[in-house]
Short mmCIF file of N, CA and C and ligand atoms in Angstrom, two decimals:
data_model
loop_
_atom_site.label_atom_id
_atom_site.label_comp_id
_atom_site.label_asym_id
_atom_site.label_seq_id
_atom_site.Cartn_x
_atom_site.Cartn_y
_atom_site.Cartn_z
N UNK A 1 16.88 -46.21 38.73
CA UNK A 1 18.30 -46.11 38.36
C UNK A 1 18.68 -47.28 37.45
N UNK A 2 19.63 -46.90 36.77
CA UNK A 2 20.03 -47.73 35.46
C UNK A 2 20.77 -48.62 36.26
N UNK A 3 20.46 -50.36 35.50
CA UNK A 3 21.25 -51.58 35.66
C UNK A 3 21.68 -52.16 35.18
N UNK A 4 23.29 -53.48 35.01
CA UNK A 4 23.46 -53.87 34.21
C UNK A 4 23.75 -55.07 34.78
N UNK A 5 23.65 -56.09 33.84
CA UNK A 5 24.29 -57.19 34.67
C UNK A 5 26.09 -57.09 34.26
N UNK A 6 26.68 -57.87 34.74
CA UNK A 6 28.30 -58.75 34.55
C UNK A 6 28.38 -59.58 34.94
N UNK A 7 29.48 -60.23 34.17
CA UNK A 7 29.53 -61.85 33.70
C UNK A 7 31.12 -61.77 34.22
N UNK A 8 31.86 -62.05 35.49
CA UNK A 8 32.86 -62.38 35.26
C UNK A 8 32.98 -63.85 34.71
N UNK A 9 34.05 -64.29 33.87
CA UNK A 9 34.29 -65.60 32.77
C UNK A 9 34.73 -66.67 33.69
N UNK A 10 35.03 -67.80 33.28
CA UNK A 10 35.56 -68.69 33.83
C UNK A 10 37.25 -68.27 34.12
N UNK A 11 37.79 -67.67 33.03
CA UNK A 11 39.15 -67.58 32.94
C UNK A 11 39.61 -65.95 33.96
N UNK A 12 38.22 -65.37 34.53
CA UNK A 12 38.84 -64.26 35.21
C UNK A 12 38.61 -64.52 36.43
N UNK A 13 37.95 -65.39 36.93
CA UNK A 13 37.62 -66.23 38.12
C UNK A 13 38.96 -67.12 38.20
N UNK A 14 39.28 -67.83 37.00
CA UNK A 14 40.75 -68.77 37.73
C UNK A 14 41.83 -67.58 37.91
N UNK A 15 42.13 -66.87 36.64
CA UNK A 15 43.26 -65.67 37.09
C UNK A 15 43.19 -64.94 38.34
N UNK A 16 42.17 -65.29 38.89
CA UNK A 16 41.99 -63.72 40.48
C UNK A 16 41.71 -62.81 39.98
N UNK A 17 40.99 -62.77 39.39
CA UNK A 17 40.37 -61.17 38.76
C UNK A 17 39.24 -60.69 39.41
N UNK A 18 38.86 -60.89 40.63
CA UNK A 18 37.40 -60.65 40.52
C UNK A 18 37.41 -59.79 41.89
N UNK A 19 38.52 -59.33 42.10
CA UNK A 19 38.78 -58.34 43.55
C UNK A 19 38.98 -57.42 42.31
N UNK A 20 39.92 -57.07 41.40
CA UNK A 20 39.92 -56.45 40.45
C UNK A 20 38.88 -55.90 39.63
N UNK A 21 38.38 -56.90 39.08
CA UNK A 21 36.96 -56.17 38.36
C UNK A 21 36.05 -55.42 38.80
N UNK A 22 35.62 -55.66 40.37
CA UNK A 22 34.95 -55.57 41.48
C UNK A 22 35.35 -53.65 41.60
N UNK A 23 36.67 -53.88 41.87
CA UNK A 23 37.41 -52.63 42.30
C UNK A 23 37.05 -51.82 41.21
N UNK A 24 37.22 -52.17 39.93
CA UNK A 24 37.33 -50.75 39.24
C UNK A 24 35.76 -50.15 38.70
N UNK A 25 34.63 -51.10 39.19
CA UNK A 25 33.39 -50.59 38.93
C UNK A 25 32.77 -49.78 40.17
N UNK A 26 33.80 -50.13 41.27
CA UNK A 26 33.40 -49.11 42.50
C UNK A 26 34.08 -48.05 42.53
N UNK A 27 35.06 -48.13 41.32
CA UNK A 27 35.75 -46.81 42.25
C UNK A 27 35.29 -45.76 40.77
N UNK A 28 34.75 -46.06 39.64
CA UNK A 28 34.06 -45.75 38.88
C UNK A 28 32.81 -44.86 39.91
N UNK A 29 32.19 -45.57 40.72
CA UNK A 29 30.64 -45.15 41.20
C UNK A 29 30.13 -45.52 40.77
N UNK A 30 29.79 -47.11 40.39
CA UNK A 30 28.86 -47.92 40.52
C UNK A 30 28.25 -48.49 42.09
N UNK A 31 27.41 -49.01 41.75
CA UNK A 31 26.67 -49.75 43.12
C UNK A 31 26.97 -51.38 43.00
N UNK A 32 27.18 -52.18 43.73
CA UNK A 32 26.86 -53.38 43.76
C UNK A 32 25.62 -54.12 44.30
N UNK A 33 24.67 -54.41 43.73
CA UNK A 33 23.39 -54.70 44.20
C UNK A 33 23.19 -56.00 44.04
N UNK A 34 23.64 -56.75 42.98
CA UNK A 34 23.66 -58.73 43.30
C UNK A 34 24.77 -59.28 42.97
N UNK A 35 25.25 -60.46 43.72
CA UNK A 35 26.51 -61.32 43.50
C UNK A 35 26.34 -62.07 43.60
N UNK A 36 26.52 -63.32 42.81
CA UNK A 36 26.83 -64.81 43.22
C UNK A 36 27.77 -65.67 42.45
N UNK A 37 28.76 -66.91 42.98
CA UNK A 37 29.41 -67.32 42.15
C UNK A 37 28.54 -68.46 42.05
N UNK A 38 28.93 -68.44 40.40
CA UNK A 38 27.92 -69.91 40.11
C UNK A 38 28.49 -70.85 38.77
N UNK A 39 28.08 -72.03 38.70
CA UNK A 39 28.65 -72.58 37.51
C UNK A 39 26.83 -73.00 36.63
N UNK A 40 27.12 -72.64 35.69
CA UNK A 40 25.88 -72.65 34.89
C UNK A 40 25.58 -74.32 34.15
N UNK A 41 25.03 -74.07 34.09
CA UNK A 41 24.70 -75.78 33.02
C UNK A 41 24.06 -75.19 31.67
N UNK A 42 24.64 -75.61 30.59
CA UNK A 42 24.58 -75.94 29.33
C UNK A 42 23.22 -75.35 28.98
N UNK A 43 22.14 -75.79 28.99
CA UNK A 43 21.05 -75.18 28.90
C UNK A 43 20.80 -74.01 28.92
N UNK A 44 21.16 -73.30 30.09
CA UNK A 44 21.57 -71.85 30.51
C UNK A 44 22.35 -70.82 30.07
N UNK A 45 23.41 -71.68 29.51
CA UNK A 45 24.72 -70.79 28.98
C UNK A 45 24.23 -70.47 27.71
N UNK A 46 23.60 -71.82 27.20
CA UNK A 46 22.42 -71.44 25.72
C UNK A 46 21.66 -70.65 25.84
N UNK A 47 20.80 -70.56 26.79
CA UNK A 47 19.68 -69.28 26.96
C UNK A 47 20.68 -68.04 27.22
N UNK A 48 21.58 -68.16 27.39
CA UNK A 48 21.88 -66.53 27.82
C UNK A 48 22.53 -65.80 26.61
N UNK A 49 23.25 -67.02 25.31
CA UNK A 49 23.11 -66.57 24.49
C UNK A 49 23.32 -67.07 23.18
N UNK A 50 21.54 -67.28 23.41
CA UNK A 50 20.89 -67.59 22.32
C UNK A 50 20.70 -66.36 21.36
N UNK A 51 20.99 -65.01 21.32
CA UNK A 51 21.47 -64.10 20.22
C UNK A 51 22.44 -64.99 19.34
N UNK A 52 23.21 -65.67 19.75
CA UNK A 52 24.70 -65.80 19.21
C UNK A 52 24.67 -67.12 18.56
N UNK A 53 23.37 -67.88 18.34
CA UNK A 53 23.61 -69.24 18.18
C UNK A 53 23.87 -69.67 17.00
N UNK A 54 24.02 -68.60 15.86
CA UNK A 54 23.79 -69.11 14.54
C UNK A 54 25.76 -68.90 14.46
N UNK A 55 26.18 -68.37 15.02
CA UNK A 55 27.73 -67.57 15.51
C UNK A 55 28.25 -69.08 14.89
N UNK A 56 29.38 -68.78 14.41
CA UNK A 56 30.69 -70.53 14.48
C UNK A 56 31.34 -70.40 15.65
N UNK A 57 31.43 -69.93 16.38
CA UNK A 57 32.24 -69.58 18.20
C UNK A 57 31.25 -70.28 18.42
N UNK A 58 29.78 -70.52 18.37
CA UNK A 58 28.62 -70.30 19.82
C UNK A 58 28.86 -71.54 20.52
N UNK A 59 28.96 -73.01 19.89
CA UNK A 59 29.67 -74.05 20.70
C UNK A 59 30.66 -74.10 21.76
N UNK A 60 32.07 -73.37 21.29
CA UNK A 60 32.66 -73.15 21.62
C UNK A 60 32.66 -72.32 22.87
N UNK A 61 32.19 -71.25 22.68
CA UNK A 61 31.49 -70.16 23.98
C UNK A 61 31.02 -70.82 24.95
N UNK A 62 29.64 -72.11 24.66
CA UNK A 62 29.19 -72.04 25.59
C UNK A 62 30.17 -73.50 26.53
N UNK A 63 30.80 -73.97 25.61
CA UNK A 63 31.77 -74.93 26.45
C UNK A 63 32.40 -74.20 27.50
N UNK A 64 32.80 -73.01 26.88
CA UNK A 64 34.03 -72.33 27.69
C UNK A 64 33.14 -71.69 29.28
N UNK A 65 32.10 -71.09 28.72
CA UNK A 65 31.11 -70.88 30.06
C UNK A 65 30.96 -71.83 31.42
N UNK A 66 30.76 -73.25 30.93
CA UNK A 66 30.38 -73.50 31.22
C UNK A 66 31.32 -74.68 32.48
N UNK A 67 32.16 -73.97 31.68
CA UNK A 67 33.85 -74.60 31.73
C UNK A 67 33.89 -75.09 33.62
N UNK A 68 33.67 -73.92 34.09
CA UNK A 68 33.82 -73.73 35.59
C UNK A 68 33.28 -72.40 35.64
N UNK A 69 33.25 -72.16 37.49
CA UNK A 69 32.43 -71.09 38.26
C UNK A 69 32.14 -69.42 37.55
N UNK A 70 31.22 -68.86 37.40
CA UNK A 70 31.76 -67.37 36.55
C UNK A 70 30.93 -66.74 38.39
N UNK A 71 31.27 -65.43 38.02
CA UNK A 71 30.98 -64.35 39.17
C UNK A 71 29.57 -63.79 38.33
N UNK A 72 28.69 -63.66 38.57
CA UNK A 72 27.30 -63.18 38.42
C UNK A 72 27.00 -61.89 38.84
N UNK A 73 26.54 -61.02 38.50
CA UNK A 73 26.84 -59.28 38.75
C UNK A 73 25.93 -58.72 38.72
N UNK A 74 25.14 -57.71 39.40
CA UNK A 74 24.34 -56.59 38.94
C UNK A 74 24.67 -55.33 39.70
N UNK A 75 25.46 -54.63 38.77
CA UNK A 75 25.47 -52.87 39.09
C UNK A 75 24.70 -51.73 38.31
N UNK A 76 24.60 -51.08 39.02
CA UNK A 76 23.44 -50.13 39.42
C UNK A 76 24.22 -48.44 39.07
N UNK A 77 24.20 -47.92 38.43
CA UNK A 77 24.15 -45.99 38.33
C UNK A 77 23.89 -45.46 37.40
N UNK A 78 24.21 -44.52 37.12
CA UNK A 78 24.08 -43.79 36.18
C UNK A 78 24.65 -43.87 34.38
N UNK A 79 23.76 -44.51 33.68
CA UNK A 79 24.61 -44.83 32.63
C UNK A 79 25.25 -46.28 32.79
N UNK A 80 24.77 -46.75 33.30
CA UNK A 80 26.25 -48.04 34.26
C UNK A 80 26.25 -48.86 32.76
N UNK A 81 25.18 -49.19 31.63
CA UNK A 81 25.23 -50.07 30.60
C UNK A 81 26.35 -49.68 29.92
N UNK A 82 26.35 -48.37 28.76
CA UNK A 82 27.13 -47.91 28.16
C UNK A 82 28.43 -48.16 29.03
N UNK A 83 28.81 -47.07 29.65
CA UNK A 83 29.80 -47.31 30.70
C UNK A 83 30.62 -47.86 31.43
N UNK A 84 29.56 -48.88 31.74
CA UNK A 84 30.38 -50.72 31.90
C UNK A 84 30.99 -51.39 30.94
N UNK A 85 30.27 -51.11 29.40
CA UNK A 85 31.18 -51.80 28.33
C UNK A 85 32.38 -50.95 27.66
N UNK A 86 32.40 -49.42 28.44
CA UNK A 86 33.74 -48.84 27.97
C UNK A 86 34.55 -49.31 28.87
N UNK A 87 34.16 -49.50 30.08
CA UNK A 87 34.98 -50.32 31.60
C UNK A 87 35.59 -51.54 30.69
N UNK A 88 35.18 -52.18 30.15
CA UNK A 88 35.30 -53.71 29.65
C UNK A 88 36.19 -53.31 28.78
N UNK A 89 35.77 -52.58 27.88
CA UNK A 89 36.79 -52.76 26.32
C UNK A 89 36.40 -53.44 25.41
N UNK A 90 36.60 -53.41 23.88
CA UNK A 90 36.11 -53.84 22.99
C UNK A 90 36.29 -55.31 23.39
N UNK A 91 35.62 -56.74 22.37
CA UNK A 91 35.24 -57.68 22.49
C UNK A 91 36.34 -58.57 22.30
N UNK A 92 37.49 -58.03 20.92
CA UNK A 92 38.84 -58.46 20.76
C UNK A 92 39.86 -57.65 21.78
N UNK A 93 40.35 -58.67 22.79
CA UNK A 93 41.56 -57.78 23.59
C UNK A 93 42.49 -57.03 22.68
N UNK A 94 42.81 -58.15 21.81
CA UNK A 94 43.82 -56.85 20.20
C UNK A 94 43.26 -55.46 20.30
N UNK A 95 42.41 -55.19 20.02
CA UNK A 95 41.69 -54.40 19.92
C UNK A 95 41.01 -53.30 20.77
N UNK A 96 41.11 -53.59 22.15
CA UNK A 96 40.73 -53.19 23.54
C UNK A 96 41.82 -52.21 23.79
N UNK A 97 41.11 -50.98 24.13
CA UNK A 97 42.09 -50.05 24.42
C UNK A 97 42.80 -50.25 26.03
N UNK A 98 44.23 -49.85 26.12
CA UNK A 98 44.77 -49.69 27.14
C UNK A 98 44.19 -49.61 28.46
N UNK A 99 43.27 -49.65 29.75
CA UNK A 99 42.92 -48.63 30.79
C UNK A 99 41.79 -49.94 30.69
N UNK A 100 41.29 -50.31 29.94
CA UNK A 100 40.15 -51.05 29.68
C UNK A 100 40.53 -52.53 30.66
N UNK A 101 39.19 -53.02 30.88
CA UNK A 101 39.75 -54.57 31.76
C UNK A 101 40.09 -55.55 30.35
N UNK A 102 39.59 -55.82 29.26
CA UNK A 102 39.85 -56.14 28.34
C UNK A 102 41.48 -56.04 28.24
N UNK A 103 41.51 -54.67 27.59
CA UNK A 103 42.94 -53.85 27.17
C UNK A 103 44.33 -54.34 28.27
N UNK A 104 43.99 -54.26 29.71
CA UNK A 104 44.92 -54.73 30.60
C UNK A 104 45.09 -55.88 30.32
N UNK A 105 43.78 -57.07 30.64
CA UNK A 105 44.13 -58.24 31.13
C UNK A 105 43.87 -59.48 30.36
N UNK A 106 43.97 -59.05 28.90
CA UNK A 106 43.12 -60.86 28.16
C UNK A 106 44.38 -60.25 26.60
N UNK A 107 44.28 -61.32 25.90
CA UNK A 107 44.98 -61.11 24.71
C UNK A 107 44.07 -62.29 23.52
N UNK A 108 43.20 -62.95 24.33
CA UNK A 108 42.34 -63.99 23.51
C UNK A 108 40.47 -63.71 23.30
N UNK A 109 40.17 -63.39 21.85
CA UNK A 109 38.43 -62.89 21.99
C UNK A 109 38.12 -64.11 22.50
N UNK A 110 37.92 -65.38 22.42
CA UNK A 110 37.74 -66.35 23.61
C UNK A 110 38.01 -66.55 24.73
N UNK A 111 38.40 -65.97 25.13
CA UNK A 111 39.16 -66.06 27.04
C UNK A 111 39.95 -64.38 27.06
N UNK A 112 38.25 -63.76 26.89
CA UNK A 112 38.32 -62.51 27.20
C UNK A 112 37.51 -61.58 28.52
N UNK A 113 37.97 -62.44 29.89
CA UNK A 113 37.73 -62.17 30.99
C UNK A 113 36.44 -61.94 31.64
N UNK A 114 35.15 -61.14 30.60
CA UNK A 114 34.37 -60.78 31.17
C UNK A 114 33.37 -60.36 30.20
N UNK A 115 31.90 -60.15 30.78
CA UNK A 115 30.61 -60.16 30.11
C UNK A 115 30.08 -59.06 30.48
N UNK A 116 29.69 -58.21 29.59
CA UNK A 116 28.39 -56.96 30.20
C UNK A 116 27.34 -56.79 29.04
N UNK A 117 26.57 -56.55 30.10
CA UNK A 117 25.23 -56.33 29.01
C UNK A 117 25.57 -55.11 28.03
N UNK A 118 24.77 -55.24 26.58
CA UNK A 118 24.72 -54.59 25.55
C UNK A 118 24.15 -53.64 25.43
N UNK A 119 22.64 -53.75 26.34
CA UNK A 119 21.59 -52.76 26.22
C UNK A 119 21.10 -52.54 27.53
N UNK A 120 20.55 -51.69 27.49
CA UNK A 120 19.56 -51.58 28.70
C UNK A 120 18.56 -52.86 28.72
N UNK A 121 18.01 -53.04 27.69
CA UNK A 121 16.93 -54.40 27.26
C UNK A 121 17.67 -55.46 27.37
N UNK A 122 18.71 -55.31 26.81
CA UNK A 122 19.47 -56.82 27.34
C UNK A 122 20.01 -57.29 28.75
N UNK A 123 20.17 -56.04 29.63
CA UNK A 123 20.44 -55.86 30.87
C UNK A 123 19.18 -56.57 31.62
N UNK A 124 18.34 -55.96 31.18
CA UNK A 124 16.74 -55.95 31.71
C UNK A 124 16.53 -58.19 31.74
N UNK A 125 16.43 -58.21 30.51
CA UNK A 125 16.32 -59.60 30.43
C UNK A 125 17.58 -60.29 31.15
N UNK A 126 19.20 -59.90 31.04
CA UNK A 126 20.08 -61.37 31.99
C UNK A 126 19.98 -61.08 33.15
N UNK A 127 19.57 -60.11 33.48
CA UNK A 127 19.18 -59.65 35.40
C UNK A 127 18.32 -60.87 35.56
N UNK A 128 17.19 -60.56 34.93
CA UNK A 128 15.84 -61.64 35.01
C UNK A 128 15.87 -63.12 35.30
N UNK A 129 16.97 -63.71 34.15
CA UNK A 129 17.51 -64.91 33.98
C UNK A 129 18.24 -64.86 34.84
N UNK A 130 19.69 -64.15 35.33
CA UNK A 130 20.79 -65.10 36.52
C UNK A 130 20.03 -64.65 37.76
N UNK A 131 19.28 -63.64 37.90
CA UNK A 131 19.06 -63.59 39.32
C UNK A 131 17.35 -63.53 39.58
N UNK A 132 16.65 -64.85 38.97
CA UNK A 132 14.99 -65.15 39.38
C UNK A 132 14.69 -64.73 40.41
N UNK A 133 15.57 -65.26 41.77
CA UNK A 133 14.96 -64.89 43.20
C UNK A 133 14.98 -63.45 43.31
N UNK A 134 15.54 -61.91 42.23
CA UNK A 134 15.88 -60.77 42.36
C UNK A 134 16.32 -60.72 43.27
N UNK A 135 16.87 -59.32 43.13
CA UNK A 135 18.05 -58.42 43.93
C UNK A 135 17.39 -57.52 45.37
N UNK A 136 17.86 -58.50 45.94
CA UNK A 136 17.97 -57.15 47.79
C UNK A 136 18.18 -55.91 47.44
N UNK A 137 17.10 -54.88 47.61
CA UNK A 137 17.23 -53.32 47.76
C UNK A 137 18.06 -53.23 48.93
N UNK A 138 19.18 -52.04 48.71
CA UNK A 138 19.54 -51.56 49.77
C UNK A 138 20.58 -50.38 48.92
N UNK A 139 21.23 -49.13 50.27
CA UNK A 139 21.19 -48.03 49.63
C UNK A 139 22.95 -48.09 50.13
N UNK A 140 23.90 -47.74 49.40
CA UNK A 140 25.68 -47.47 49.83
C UNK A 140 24.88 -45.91 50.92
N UNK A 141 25.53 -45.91 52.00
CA UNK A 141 25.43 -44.77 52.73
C UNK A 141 26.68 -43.53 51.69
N UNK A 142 27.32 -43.60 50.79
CA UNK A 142 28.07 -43.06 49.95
C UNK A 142 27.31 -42.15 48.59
N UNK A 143 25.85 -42.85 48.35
CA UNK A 143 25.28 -42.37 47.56
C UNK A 143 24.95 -41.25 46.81
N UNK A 144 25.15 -40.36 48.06
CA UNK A 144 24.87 -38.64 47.79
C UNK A 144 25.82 -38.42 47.27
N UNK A 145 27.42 -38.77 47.58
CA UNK A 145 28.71 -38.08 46.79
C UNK A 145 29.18 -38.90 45.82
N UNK A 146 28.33 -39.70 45.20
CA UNK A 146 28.79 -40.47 44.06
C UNK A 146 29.01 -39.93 43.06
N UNK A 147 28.26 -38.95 42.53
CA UNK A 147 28.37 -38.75 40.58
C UNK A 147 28.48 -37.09 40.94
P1 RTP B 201 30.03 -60.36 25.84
O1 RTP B 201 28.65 -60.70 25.33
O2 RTP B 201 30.77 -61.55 26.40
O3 RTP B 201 30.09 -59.13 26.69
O4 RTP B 201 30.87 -59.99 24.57
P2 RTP B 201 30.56 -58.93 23.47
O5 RTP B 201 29.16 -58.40 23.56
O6 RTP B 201 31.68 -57.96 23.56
O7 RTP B 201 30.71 -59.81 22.17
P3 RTP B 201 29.68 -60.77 21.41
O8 RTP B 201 29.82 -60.49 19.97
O9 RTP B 201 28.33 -60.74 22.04
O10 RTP B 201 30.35 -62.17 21.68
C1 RTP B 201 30.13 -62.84 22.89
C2 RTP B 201 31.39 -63.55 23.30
O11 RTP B 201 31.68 -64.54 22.35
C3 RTP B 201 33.07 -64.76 22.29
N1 RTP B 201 33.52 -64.57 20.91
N2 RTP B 201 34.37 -65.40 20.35
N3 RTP B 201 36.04 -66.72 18.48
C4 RTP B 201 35.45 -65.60 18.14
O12 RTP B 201 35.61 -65.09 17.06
C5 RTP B 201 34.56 -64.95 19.11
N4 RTP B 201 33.85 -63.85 18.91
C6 RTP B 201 33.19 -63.64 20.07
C7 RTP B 201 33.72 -63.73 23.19
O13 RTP B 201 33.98 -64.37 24.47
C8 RTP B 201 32.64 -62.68 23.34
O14 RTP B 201 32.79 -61.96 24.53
#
């Protein structure tokens, strides 16, 4: 089954967002299969994205990462990559449609609440990186009436 990671931000962790974010990927029918809150160090926030380094933000980004605690994520279903980043909303909240966690809750592409993987391959690799020790198998007794 398809996985993705999420990145709740520093700024959706101070707002209380993360009963929220949480909520609308379950009631979607996603799975929650890893969590942890963590604060990253510099090094890390670079490796995670080092796509972006040639970027004029990428300094900036990874200050803001690194800022304080983010929520660390891996959900699990059907499609969950694609899917999760229509959950999210485009990258500029301007721009983020209505319904979207984006669209609701950010108005700044810098202190825009939250992170999801791009690809399946990119999923594949930040799973790898935030969660080395991997993810506890286990099954929602809900599973059969999910999708
Ligand atoms: P993310 O990786 O956080 O899910 O975001 P994304 O794919 O939607 O966007 P990406 O282009 O990968 O950019 C990563 C993050 O960099 C910040 N950003 N700032 N100041 C700017 O112009 C700017 N552009 C991007 C955002 O926090 C974005 O989510």
């Amino acid at each position: 089954m398809e996985q993705t990671f999420i990145m709740i931000k520093p700024d959706g962790v101070q707002r209380g967002f993360i009963g929220e974010i949480i909520s609308r990927f379950e009631k979607k029918g996603f799975s929650l299969k890893g969590l942890k809150l963590v604060k990253v160090d510099r090094p890390f926030a670079e490796k995670h994205y080092a796509d972006l380094s040639a970027k004029p933000f990428f300094n900036g980004l990874v200050e803001y990462i690194i800022s304080d605690p983010v929520v660390a994520m891996v959900w699990e279903g059907k499609n969950v990559v694609a899917t999760g980043r229509k959950i999210i909303g485009a990258t500029n909240p301007a721009e983020s449609a209505p319904g979207t966690i984006r669209g609701d809750l950010a108005v700044e592409v810098g202190r825009n609440v939250i992170h999801g993987s791009d690809s399946v391959e990119s999923a594949r690799k930040e799973i790898a990186l935030w969660f080395p020790e991997g993810i506890i198998s286990w099954q929602s007794s809900l599973n059969q009436w999910i999708y």
